[in-house]
CSV table of C-alpha atoms in Angstrom, one decimal:
chain,number,residue,atom,x,y,z
D,1,MET,CA,-4.9,-28.3,8.5
D,2,LYS,CA,-1.2,-28.4,8.1
D,3,TYR,CA,-1.9,-25.9,5.3
D,4,LEU,CA,-4.5,-24.2,7.8
D,5,LYS,CA,-2.0,-24.1,10.2
D,6,SER,CA,0.4,-22.8,8.1
D,7,LEU,CA,-2.0,-19.6,6.6
D,8,ILE,CA,-2.5,-18.8,10.3
D,9,PHE,CA,1.2,-19.0,10.6
D,10,ALA,CA,2.0,-16.4,7.9
D,11,PHE,CA,-1.0,-13.4,9.3
D,12,LYS,CA,1.0,-13.8,12.4
D,13,GLU,CA,2.9,-10.1,12.0
D,14,ILE,CA,0.1,-8.4,10.2
D,15,PHE,CA,-2.7,-9.6,12.8
D,16,ILE,CA,-0.2,-8.5,15.6
D,17,MET,CA,1.2,-4.8,13.7
D,18,PHE,CA,-2.6,-4.3,13.7
D,19,ILE,CA,-3.3,-5.0,17.2
D,20,LEU,CA,-0.5,-2.8,18.7
D,21,GLN,CA,-1.7,0.6,15.9
D,22,TYR,CA,-4.7,0.6,16.9
D,23,ALA,CA,-4.6,-0.3,20.5
D,24,VAL,CA,-2.0,3.0,20.2
D,25,LEU,CA,-4.8,5.0,17.9
D,26,ILE,CA,-7.6,3.8,20.6
D,27,ALA,CA,-5.0,4.7,23.4
D,28,CYS,CA,-5.1,7.8,22.1
D,29,ILE,CA,-8.2,9.1,21.8
D,30,VAL,CA,-9.6,7.6,25.5
D,31,CYS,CA,-6.6,10.1,26.8
D,32,LEU,CA,-6.6,12.9,25.0
D,33,GLY,CA,-9.8,13.1,23.2
D,34,LYS,CA,-10.6,12.5,19.6
D,35,ASP,CA,-9.5,15.8,17.7
D,36,ARG,CA,-6.4,16.0,19.9
D,37,SER,CA,-5.6,12.1,19.2
D,38,ILE,CA,-5.5,13.3,15.4
D,39,VAL,CA,-2.0,14.2,14.7
D,40,ILE,CA,-0.6,12.7,17.8
D,41,GLY,CA,-1.6,9.5,16.8
D,42,THR,CA,-0.9,9.3,13.5
D,43,ILE,CA,3.0,10.3,15.0
D,44,LEU,CA,2.9,7.2,17.1
D,45,VAL,CA,1.9,4.8,14.9
D,46,CYS,CA,4.4,6.5,12.2
D,47,ALA,CA,6.4,5.5,15.1
D,48,VAL,CA,5.6,2.0,15.4
D,49,GLU,CA,5.2,1.2,11.8
D,50,ILE,CA,9.2,2.5,11.1
D,51,LEU,CA,9.9,0.8,14.3
D,52,TYR,CA,8.7,-2.2,12.4
D,53,VAL,CA,11.0,-1.7,9.2
D,54,ILE,CA,13.8,-1.0,11.4
D,55,PHE,CA,13.4,-4.6,12.6
D,56,LYS,CA,13.3,-6.3,9.7
D,57,LEU,CA,15.4,-4.6,8.4
D,58,ARG,CA,18.2,-5.5,10.9
D,59,ASN,CA,16.9,-9.7,10.6
D,60,GLY,CA,16.7,-9.8,7.4
D,61,LYS,CA,18.0,-8.1,3.4
D,62,PRO,CA,14.8,-7.3,1.0
D,63,ALA,CA,15.4,-8.4,-2.6
D,64,ILE,CA,17.1,-5.2,-4.4
D,65,GLY,CA,17.4,-5.0,-7.9
D,66,LYS,CA,18.8,-2.2,-10.5
D,67,HIS,CA,15.8,-1.3,-11.8
D,68,ASN,CA,14.7,1.8,-13.2
D,69,LEU,CA,12.1,2.8,-10.9
D,70,PHE,CA,10.5,5.7,-12.7
D,71,PRO,CA,8.2,3.6,-14.6
D,72,TYR,CA,6.6,2.4,-11.7
D,73,ALA,CA,6.0,5.7,-10.5
D,74,LEU,CA,4.4,6.0,-13.8
D,75,MET,CA,2.1,3.4,-13.0
D,76,GLY,CA,1.5,4.2,-9.4
D,77,ILE,CA,-0.1,7.7,-10.4
D,78,GLY,CA,-1.6,5.8,-13.5
D,79,ILE,CA,-3.9,3.9,-11.5
D,80,THR,CA,-4.6,5.9,-9.2
D,81,THR,CA,-5.6,8.7,-10.9
D,82,SER,CA,-7.5,5.9,-13.4
D,83,TYR,CA,-9.3,4.7,-10.3
D,84,ASN,CA,-10.2,8.4,-8.1
D,85,MET,CA,-11.1,10.0,-11.7
D,86,LEU,CA,-13.7,6.5,-12.1
D,87,LEU,CA,-15.1,7.2,-8.8
D,88,PHE,CA,-15.8,10.4,-9.1
D,89,ALA,CA,-17.6,10.1,-12.6
D,90,MET,CA,-19.6,7.6,-10.6
D,91,GLY,CA,-20.2,9.8,-7.9
D,92,LEU,CA,-18.8,8.0,-5.1
D,93,GLY,CA,-15.3,9.8,-5.3
D,94,ASN,CA,-14.5,12.2,-2.0
D,95,ASN,CA,-11.9,13.9,-0.6
D,96,VAL,CA,-8.8,12.1,0.7
D,97,MET,CA,-7.3,14.9,2.9
D,98,VAL,CA,-7.9,15.0,6.3
D,99,ASP,CA,-7.9,17.2,9.1
D,100,MET,CA,-4.0,17.5,9.8
D,101,ASN,CA,-0.9,18.8,8.2
D,102,ILE,CA,-0.8,18.1,4.9
D,103,PHE,CA,3.4,17.3,5.9
D,104,LEU,CA,2.4,15.2,8.1
D,105,ASN,CA,-0.4,13.5,6.1
D,106,ILE,CA,1.8,12.7,3.5
D,107,LEU,CA,4.8,11.8,5.6
D,108,ALA,CA,2.6,9.0,7.0
D,109,SER,CA,0.2,8.2,4.0
D,110,GLY,CA,2.6,8.2,1.3
D,111,ILE,CA,5.5,7.3,2.7
D,112,VAL,CA,5.6,5.8,6.0
D,113,GLY,CA,2.9,4.3,4.8
D,114,PRO,CA,3.9,2.5,1.9
D,115,ILE,CA,6.9,1.9,3.3
D,116,PHE,CA,5.5,0.1,6.4
D,117,GLU,CA,2.7,-2.2,4.4
D,118,GLU,CA,5.1,-3.2,1.1
D,119,ILE,CA,7.5,-4.9,4.0
D,120,LEU,CA,4.8,-6.4,6.1
D,121,PHE,CA,2.6,-7.4,3.2
D,122,ARG,CA,4.9,-7.8,0.2
D,123,TYR,CA,8.0,-9.0,1.6
D,124,SER,CA,6.6,-10.5,4.8
D,125,PHE,CA,3.6,-12.1,4.2
D,126,VAL,CA,3.9,-12.8,0.6
D,127,ASN,CA,7.4,-14.8,1.2
D,128,SER,CA,5.6,-17.0,3.5
D,129,LEU,CA,2.8,-17.9,1.2
D,130,LYS,CA,5.2,-18.8,-1.3
D,131,LYS,CA,6.7,-21.5,0.9
D,132,PHE,CA,3.0,-23.8,0.4
D,133,ASN,CA,0.8,-22.0,-2.4
D,134,SER,CA,1.7,-21.6,-5.7
D,135,GLN,CA,2.0,-18.1,-7.0
D,136,LYS,CA,-1.3,-17.0,-8.6
D,137,MET,CA,-3.0,-18.2,-4.7
D,138,VAL,CA,0.0,-16.2,-3.4
D,139,ILE,CA,-1.1,-13.3,-5.3
D,140,PHE,CA,-4.3,-13.3,-4.6
D,141,ILE,CA,-4.7,-14.2,-1.1
D,142,SER,CA,-2.1,-11.8,0.0
D,143,SER,CA,-4.3,-9.3,-2.3
D,144,LEU,CA,-7.5,-10.3,-0.8
D,145,VAL,CA,-6.1,-10.0,3.2
D,146,PHE,CA,-4.2,-6.5,2.0
D,147,ALA,CA,-7.8,-5.3,1.3
D,148,ILE,CA,-9.8,-6.4,3.9
D,149,CYS,CA,-7.0,-4.6,6.0
D,150,HIS,CA,-8.0,-1.2,5.2
D,151,THR,CA,-11.5,0.2,5.2
D,152,GLY,CA,-14.5,1.4,3.2
D,153,ILE,CA,-16.1,-0.6,-0.1
D,154,THR,CA,-14.0,1.3,-2.2
D,155,THR,CA,-10.8,1.7,-0.4
D,156,CYS,CA,-11.2,-1.9,-0.5
D,157,ILE,CA,-11.7,-2.4,-4.2
D,158,TYR,CA,-8.0,0.2,-4.6
D,159,ALA,CA,-6.2,-1.8,-2.3
D,160,PHE,CA,-6.8,-5.1,-3.8
D,161,ILE,CA,-6.3,-4.1,-7.1
D,162,ILE,CA,-2.7,-2.1,-6.0
D,163,GLY,CA,-2.1,-5.6,-3.9
D,164,MET,CA,-2.3,-7.9,-7.4
D,165,VAL,CA,-0.6,-5.4,-9.2
D,166,ASN,CA,2.5,-5.1,-6.1
D,167,ALA,CA,2.1,-8.4,-5.8
D,168,TYR,CA,3.0,-9.9,-9.0
D,169,LEU,CA,6.3,-7.0,-9.8
D,170,TYR,CA,7.5,-7.9,-6.4
D,171,LEU,CA,7.0,-11.6,-7.2
D,172,LYS,CA,8.8,-10.7,-11.1
D,173,LYS,CA,10.8,-8.0,-10.3
D,174,LYS,CA,12.5,-9.8,-6.9
D,175,ASP,CA,13.1,-6.2,-6.0
D,176,ILE,CA,10.7,-4.3,-2.8
D,177,LEU,CA,12.0,-0.9,-4.2
D,178,ILE,CA,9.1,-1.7,-6.9
D,179,PRO,CA,5.9,-2.1,-5.0
D,180,ILE,CA,7.2,0.4,-3.0
D,181,VAL,CA,7.5,3.3,-5.0
D,182,ILE,CA,4.1,2.2,-6.8
D,183,HIS,CA,2.6,2.5,-3.4
D,184,MET,CA,4.2,5.7,-2.6
D,185,SER,CA,3.7,7.7,-5.8
D,186,ALA,CA,0.0,6.9,-6.1
D,187,ASN,CA,-1.1,7.3,-2.0
D,188,ILE,CA,1.1,10.8,-2.6
D,189,PHE,CA,-0.3,11.8,-6.1
D,190,VAL,CA,-3.9,11.1,-4.6
D,191,ASN,CA,-4.3,13.9,-2.7
D,192,ILE,CA,-4.4,15.8,-5.1
D,193,LEU,CA,-7.3,14.6,-6.9
D,194,ASN,CA,-10.4,16.0,-5.5
D,195,SER,CA,-12.8,16.4,-8.4
D,196,TYR,CA,-14.2,14.2,-11.7
D,197,ASN,CA,-12.0,15.7,-15.1
D,198,LEU,CA,-11.9,13.5,-18.3
D,199,TYR,CA,-8.9,15.2,-19.5
D,200,VAL,CA,-7.4,13.9,-16.0
D,201,LEU,CA,-8.6,10.4,-16.3
D,202,VAL,CA,-7.5,10.1,-19.9
D,203,ILE,CA,-4.2,11.1,-18.5
D,204,GLY,CA,-4.3,8.3,-15.8
D,205,ILE,CA,-5.5,5.6,-18.4
D,206,PHE,CA,-1.6,6.6,-20.6
D,207,LEU,CA,0.8,7.1,-17.9
D,208,VAL,CA,-0.8,3.2,-17.5
D,209,ILE,CA,-0.5,2.1,-20.5
D,210,LEU,CA,2.6,3.4,-21.4
D,211,SER,CA,4.4,2.7,-18.0
D,212,THR,CA,3.4,-1.0,-18.6
D,213,ILE,CA,4.9,-0.4,-22.3
D,214,ILE,CA,8.1,1.1,-20.9
D,215,ILE,CA,8.2,-2.2,-18.6
D,216,ARG,CA,7.9,-4.8,-20.7
D,217,ILE,CA,10.3,-3.3,-23.3
D,218,CYS,CA,13.5,-2.5,-20.4
D,219,LYS,CA,12.6,-6.0,-19.9
D,220,ASP,CA,15.4,-5.0,-16.6
């Protein structure tokens, strides 16, 4: 019972933030209609996410190291490229671009979204789970919840993979910038992936292997 209470308490911020985001989107759809609400709703959700990040930073300083972030950016690009090429090869891929300005899309899903989600899931949720779980359980639970908070089976699987990688590296490196960079590079780069290409798949796998080797060699 004590474990269950601790787990529910750890979920608190995630529950509040997602209810708030959906409330904003629903209000926009009701007031503006589905088509007009896309841009306004995205801007308002970004505003909510930015306010949350500011609040968390004012009330605590996430651990930041002095790591070389370049290999982590390569890892994010490699993961999203490999995964999406495999989906396209199986006929399960789709162009992730939505009907909005490309710059707004990159701002929302490639910059603000990743920062918000990493602060919420890796910094806040992972640190809460650490108080009553082993490291392996922290990585698994946080990744599972992160996946469930996304829609669609293929997206959930992808989110689970990114969640596992980011939770592991955050716990190991103790630097919130690492999962943020991986998440941002993956979300930005995925916008240009729109069809299967064997060479692109090979490059994606190569980037994952190369970035892993660099990270292990550097051991910063």
